[in-house]
Each structure stands twice: as C-alpha cells, then as structure tokens.
Amino acid sequence: QKEVEQDPGPLSVPEGAIVSLNCTYSNSAFQYFMWYRQYSRKGPELLMYTYSSGNKEDGRFTAQVDKSSKYISLFIRDSQPSDSATYLCAMTYTGTASKLTFGTGTRLQVTL
Amino acid sequence: EAGVVQSPRYKIIEKKQPVAFWCNPISGHNTLYWYLQNLGQGPELLIRYENEEAVDDSQLPKDRFSAERLKGVDSTLKIQPAELGDSAVYLCASRGPNTGELFFGEGSRLTVL
C-alpha cells in the first residue's frame, strides 16, 4: 500500500463547476500538506500549502486537511478551462519539505 | 527572476548508452532536488543536496546513476548505462532557506529505445 493514495482520474467537469480533489494517506506523522498543479509537459507548481488540520482559502481554491481521517481535499470553485491540468497532493513531516511524498496525481479536464 | 532551468528538455537514446541531465537552480537556493516522474505517477525523490553535499541519496540507484553538484550551484545527473525502464521525466527542483516551497524545472524527458 502506498503512503499516499490519489485517484488518477481523469475527471471531466463543465466550466463553472465546483471540483473536489482528494488524497488519503497512511502515515500519521505527516504534518505539512501541499497541492501542486502540473500542466502537460511542465514541472509541478505549488498551489496551496497548509499545516496540520483545517482549511485554507486562496481565491477560487480551498484546501482542507482532516488529520483524524488522514484525508486532504482541494476544492476549485468556478472552474475554468485553464484549470485543466494534473493536480498532485504532497506531504511531509517537516516544514522545510526535506522529503515530499507525492500522490499519483488526478488529471482534471474542464470543458467549455 | 529566472526559474529552475533544465537541459536537455528531450533526449532519445538507445539502451546501454550514457546520458546526462543538467540543472541550474534559482539563484540563492541552497537546496536542490532531483526527482523521477514516471508516466501517470507522482515525482519520486532521487537525491537531495544541501549546497554541495548530498544529504539524502537513499533512493538513487547507485549502480548506474550518479549525481554531482560542484560549487553548490549547478547539478548534473548521469545514467550509465541506460536501461529501457529509465524512460521517464527527470525533474530538478530547488528551495530557498526557511521556506517549504519547491520550485520545479520543466523536466528532462528521457526515452530509452
């Protein structure tokens, strides 16, 4: 069993929809949680960075962490075609991201 | 500010041939990472450098892979000899002090025939 599980998709939604992306993990030592966005043939770029449990909002993006359930989510409101990408969750024990463990990524397609 | 620069972007070689990838991190970033990303998978750490010291290379297959970061700036990842299973994207990332954010390059896509 992988430390971090993520549904690979693909997930197809119409423009304007609310998107929910999720990861589960098995290691309770993870403290810092991140979401990266990766466009085709590009490197991942950091979207959201959260510590421990709770919510964090940034524009159309909201990250949620539920440590008791070992479950993290990324919500995208008013999704746009430009949001079409692969979304990778990542987590680490320490804040300096010394060793990130990534999920497999969920491929999202937002259609017109 | 320039991002993380990698070259070559694409490389096609025959098995048993050597190959090298180069990475120039963001200026001032002391921490440098090499990640391997297979198709449909998340990146997996190969090696992490703090300045010129390799502080985590436990996932680097040392029989055929080697890396160096002379002078603590640019880094090179080498594979010799390459095998079919090495076909993947090799990502370089860097991180500045007192931050958890990694900045990734666009990757070097290797195809071994």
PDB file of N, CA, C and O in Angstrom, chain A residues 4-35:
ATOM      1  N   VAL A   4       0.574   7.474   0.181  1.00  0.00           N
ATOM      2  CA  VAL A   4      -0.388   8.486  -0.250  1.00  0.00           C
ATOM      3  C   VAL A   4      -1.172   7.933  -1.437  1.00  0.00           C
ATOM      4  O   VAL A   4      -0.580   7.491  -2.426  1.00  0.00           O
ATOM      5  N   GLU A   5      -2.480   7.938  -1.322  1.00  0.00           N
ATOM      6  CA  GLU A   5      -3.348   7.428  -2.366  1.00  0.00           C
ATOM      7  C   GLU A   5      -4.144   8.570  -2.992  1.00  0.00           C
ATOM      8  O   GLU A   5      -4.686   9.425  -2.283  1.00  0.00           O
ATOM      9  N   GLN A   6      -4.194   8.554  -4.315  1.00  0.00           N
ATOM     10  CA  GLN A   6      -4.912   9.608  -5.026  1.00  0.00           C
ATOM     11  C   GLN A   6      -5.534   8.999  -6.282  1.00  0.00           C
ATOM     12  O   GLN A   6      -4.857   8.270  -7.015  1.00  0.00           O
ATOM     13  N   ASP A   7      -6.797   9.272  -6.515  1.00  0.00           N
ATOM     14  CA  ASP A   7      -7.482   8.762  -7.694  1.00  0.00           C
ATOM     15  C   ASP A   7      -6.898   9.436  -8.935  1.00  0.00           C
ATOM     16  O   ASP A   7      -6.892  10.652  -9.024  1.00  0.00           O
ATOM     17  N   PRO A   8      -6.405   8.655  -9.896  1.00  0.00           N
ATOM     18  CA  PRO A   8      -5.752   9.258 -11.065  1.00  0.00           C
ATOM     19  C   PRO A   8      -6.704   9.927 -12.047  1.00  0.00           C
ATOM     20  O   PRO A   8      -6.262  10.676 -12.916  1.00  0.00           O
ATOM     21  N   GLY A   9      -8.023   9.675 -11.909  1.00  0.00           N
ATOM     22  CA  GLY A   9      -8.971  10.237 -12.870  1.00  0.00           C
ATOM     23  C   GLY A   9      -8.898   9.493 -14.198  1.00  0.00           C
ATOM     24  O   GLY A   9      -8.579   8.315 -14.221  1.00  0.00           O
ATOM     25  N   PRO A  10      -9.187  10.137 -15.325  1.00  0.00           N
ATOM     26  CA  PRO A  10      -9.403  11.577 -15.442  1.00  0.00           C
ATOM     27  C   PRO A  10     -10.767  12.015 -14.926  1.00  0.00           C
ATOM     28  O   PRO A  10     -11.700  11.238 -14.908  1.00  0.00           O
ATOM     29  N   LEU A  11     -10.823  13.265 -14.501  1.00  0.00           N
ATOM     30  CA  LEU A  11     -12.040  13.874 -14.029  1.00  0.00           C
ATOM     31  C   LEU A  11     -12.415  14.977 -15.010  1.00  0.00           C
ATOM     32  O   LEU A  11     -11.619  15.874 -15.260  1.00  0.00           O
ATOM     33  N   SER A  12     -13.596  14.876 -15.586  1.00  0.00           N
ATOM     34  CA  SER A  12     -14.060  15.849 -16.567  1.00  0.00           C
ATOM     35  C   SER A  12     -15.262  16.590 -16.019  1.00  0.00           C
ATOM     36  O   SER A  12     -16.238  15.951 -15.600  1.00  0.00           O
ATOM     37  N   VAL A  13     -15.192  17.922 -16.004  1.00  0.00           N
ATOM     38  CA  VAL A  13     -16.291  18.737 -15.480  1.00  0.00           C
ATOM     39  C   VAL A  13     -16.566  19.889 -16.436  1.00  0.00           C
ATOM     40  O   VAL A  13     -15.676  20.310 -17.187  1.00  0.00           O
ATOM     41  N   PRO A  14     -17.787  20.426 -16.437  1.00  0.00           N
ATOM     42  CA  PRO A  14     -18.073  21.594 -17.272  1.00  0.00           C
ATOM     43  C   PRO A  14     -17.550  22.868 -16.618  1.00  0.00           C
ATOM     44  O   PRO A  14     -17.402  22.943 -15.388  1.00  0.00           O
ATOM     45  N   GLU A  15     -17.271  23.833 -17.437  1.00  0.00           N
ATOM     46  CA  GLU A  15     -16.823  25.136 -16.947  1.00  0.00           C
ATOM     47  C   GLU A  15     -17.816  25.688 -15.922  1.00  0.00           C
ATOM     48  O   GLU A  15     -19.032  25.604 -16.108  1.00  0.00           O
ATOM     49  N   GLY A  16     -17.277  26.222 -14.834  1.00  0.00           N
ATOM     50  CA  GLY A  16     -18.116  26.785 -13.785  1.00  0.00           C
ATOM     51  C   GLY A  16     -18.428  25.830 -12.657  1.00  0.00           C
ATOM     52  O   GLY A  16     -18.935  26.243 -11.611  1.00  0.00           O
ATOM     53  N   ALA A  17     -18.141  24.564 -12.834  1.00  0.00           N
ATOM     54  CA  ALA A  17     -18.429  23.562 -11.806  1.00  0.00           C
ATOM     55  C   ALA A  17     -17.476  23.697 -10.620  1.00  0.00           C
ATOM     56  O   ALA A  17     -16.396  24.279 -10.728  1.00  0.00           O
ATOM     57  N   ILE A  18     -17.913  23.147  -9.496  1.00  0.00           N
ATOM     58  CA  ILE A  18     -17.031  23.028  -8.332  1.00  0.00           C
ATOM     59  C   ILE A  18     -16.344  21.667  -8.419  1.00  0.00           C
ATOM     60  O   ILE A  18     -16.987  20.637  -8.597  1.00  0.00           O
ATOM     61  N   VAL A  19     -15.027  21.701  -8.292  1.00  0.00           N
ATOM     62  CA  VAL A  19     -14.240  20.479  -8.390  1.00  0.00           C
ATOM     63  C   VAL A  19     -13.733  20.093  -7.011  1.00  0.00           C
ATOM     64  O   VAL A  19     -13.284  20.950  -6.237  1.00  0.00           O
ATOM     65  N   SER A  20     -13.793  18.819  -6.711  1.00  0.00           N
ATOM     66  CA  SER A  20     -13.265  18.295  -5.455  1.00  0.00           C
ATOM     67  C   SER A  20     -12.213  17.231  -5.763  1.00  0.00           C
ATOM     68  O   SER A  20     -12.490  16.250  -6.445  1.00  0.00           O
ATOM     69  N   LEU A  21     -11.014  17.475  -5.289  1.00  0.00           N
ATOM     70  CA  LEU A  21      -9.902  16.545  -5.475  1.00  0.00           C
ATOM     71  C   LEU A  21      -9.447  16.072  -4.100  1.00  0.00           C
ATOM     72  O   LEU A  21      -9.405  16.863  -3.154  1.00  0.00           O
ATOM     73  N   ASN A  22      -9.100  14.792  -3.994  1.00  0.00           N
ATOM     74  CA  ASN A  22      -8.836  14.242  -2.663  1.00  0.00           C
ATOM     75  C   ASN A  22      -7.621  13.331  -2.637  1.00  0.00           C
ATOM     76  O   ASN A  22      -7.251  12.729  -3.649  1.00  0.00           O
ATOM     77  N   CYS A  23      -7.053  13.221  -1.458  1.00  0.00           N
ATOM     78  CA  CYS A  23      -5.985  12.264  -1.192  1.00  0.00           C
ATOM     79  C   CYS A  23      -6.193  11.673   0.186  1.00  0.00           C
ATOM     80  O   CYS A  23      -6.650  12.369   1.105  1.00  0.00           O
ATOM     81  N   THR A  24      -5.826  10.419   0.326  1.00  0.00           N
ATOM     82  CA  THR A  24      -5.768   9.802   1.645  1.00  0.00           C
ATOM     83  C   THR A  24      -4.329   9.379   1.904  1.00  0.00           C
ATOM     84  O   THR A  24      -3.550   9.167   0.971  1.00  0.00           O
ATOM     85  N   TYR A  25      -3.976   9.291   3.165  1.00  0.00           N
ATOM     86  CA  TYR A  25      -2.616   8.902   3.494  1.00  0.00           C
ATOM     87  C   TYR A  25      -2.625   8.001   4.717  1.00  0.00           C
ATOM     88  O   TYR A  25      -3.596   7.959   5.470  1.00  0.00           O
ATOM     89  N   SER A  26      -1.532   7.286   4.891  1.00  0.00           N
ATOM     90  CA  SER A  26      -1.498   6.296   5.971  1.00  0.00           C
ATOM     91  C   SER A  26      -0.573   6.693   7.118  1.00  0.00           C
ATOM     92  O   SER A  26      -0.735   6.190   8.231  1.00  0.00           O
ATOM     93  N   ASN A  27       0.371   7.585   6.865  1.00  0.00           N
ATOM     94  CA  ASN A  27       1.372   7.931   7.868  1.00  0.00           C
ATOM     95  C   ASN A  27       0.919   9.134   8.696  1.00  0.00           C
ATOM     96  O   ASN A  27       0.867  10.253   8.194  1.00  0.00           O
ATOM     97  N   SER A  28       0.599   8.899   9.951  1.00  0.00           N
ATOM     98  CA  SER A  28       0.091   9.971  10.801  1.00  0.00           C
ATOM     99  C   SER A  28       1.161  11.008  11.147  1.00  0.00           C
ATOM    100  O   SER A  28       0.860  12.045  11.732  1.00  0.00           O
ATOM    101  N   ALA A  29       2.418  10.742  10.794  1.00  0.00           N
ATOM    102  CA  ALA A  29       3.493  11.700  11.081  1.00  0.00           C
ATOM    103  C   ALA A  29       3.499  12.880  10.112  1.00  0.00           C
ATOM    104  O   ALA A  29       4.163  13.890  10.366  1.00  0.00           O
ATOM    105  N   PHE A  30       2.795  12.771   9.003  1.00  0.00           N
ATOM    106  CA  PHE A  30       2.751  13.896   8.070  1.00  0.00           C
ATOM    107  C   PHE A  30       2.095  15.099   8.736  1.00  0.00           C
ATOM    108  O   PHE A  30       1.045  14.986   9.362  1.00  0.00           O
ATOM    109  N   GLN A  31       2.749  16.262   8.595  1.00  0.00           N
ATOM    110  CA  GLN A  31       2.261  17.478   9.243  1.00  0.00           C
ATOM    111  C   GLN A  31       1.959  18.599   8.250  1.00  0.00           C
ATOM    112  O   GLN A  31       1.168  19.487   8.532  1.00  0.00           O
ATOM    113  N   TYR A  32       2.650  18.572   7.119  1.00  0.00           N
ATOM    114  CA  TYR A  32       2.516  19.646   6.139  1.00  0.00           C
ATOM    115  C   TYR A  32       1.969  19.056   4.849  1.00  0.00           C
ATOM    116  O   TYR A  32       2.436  18.016   4.383  1.00  0.00           O
ATOM    117  N   PHE A  33       1.009  19.768   4.283  1.00  0.00           N
ATOM    118  CA  PHE A  33       0.286  19.230   3.136  1.00  0.00           C
ATOM    119  C   PHE A  33       0.241  20.270   2.023  1.00  0.00           C
ATOM    120  O   PHE A  33      -0.002  21.454   2.279  1.00  0.00           O
ATOM    121  N   MET A  34       0.488  19.807   0.828  1.00  0.00           N
ATOM    122  CA  MET A  34       0.574  20.703  -0.314  1.00  0.00           C
ATOM    123  C   MET A  34      -0.218  20.170  -1.496  1.00  0.00           C
ATOM    124  O   MET A  34      -0.435  18.954  -1.613  1.00  0.00           O
ATOM    125  N   TRP A  35      -0.634  21.078  -2.323  1.00  0.00           N
ATOM    126  CA  TRP A  35      -1.216  20.741  -3.622  1.00  0.00           C
ATOM    127  C   TRP A  35      -0.392  21.418  -4.707  1.00  0.00           C
ATOM    128  O   TRP A  35      -0.126  22.621  -4.635  1.00  0.00           O
TER     129      TRP A  35
END
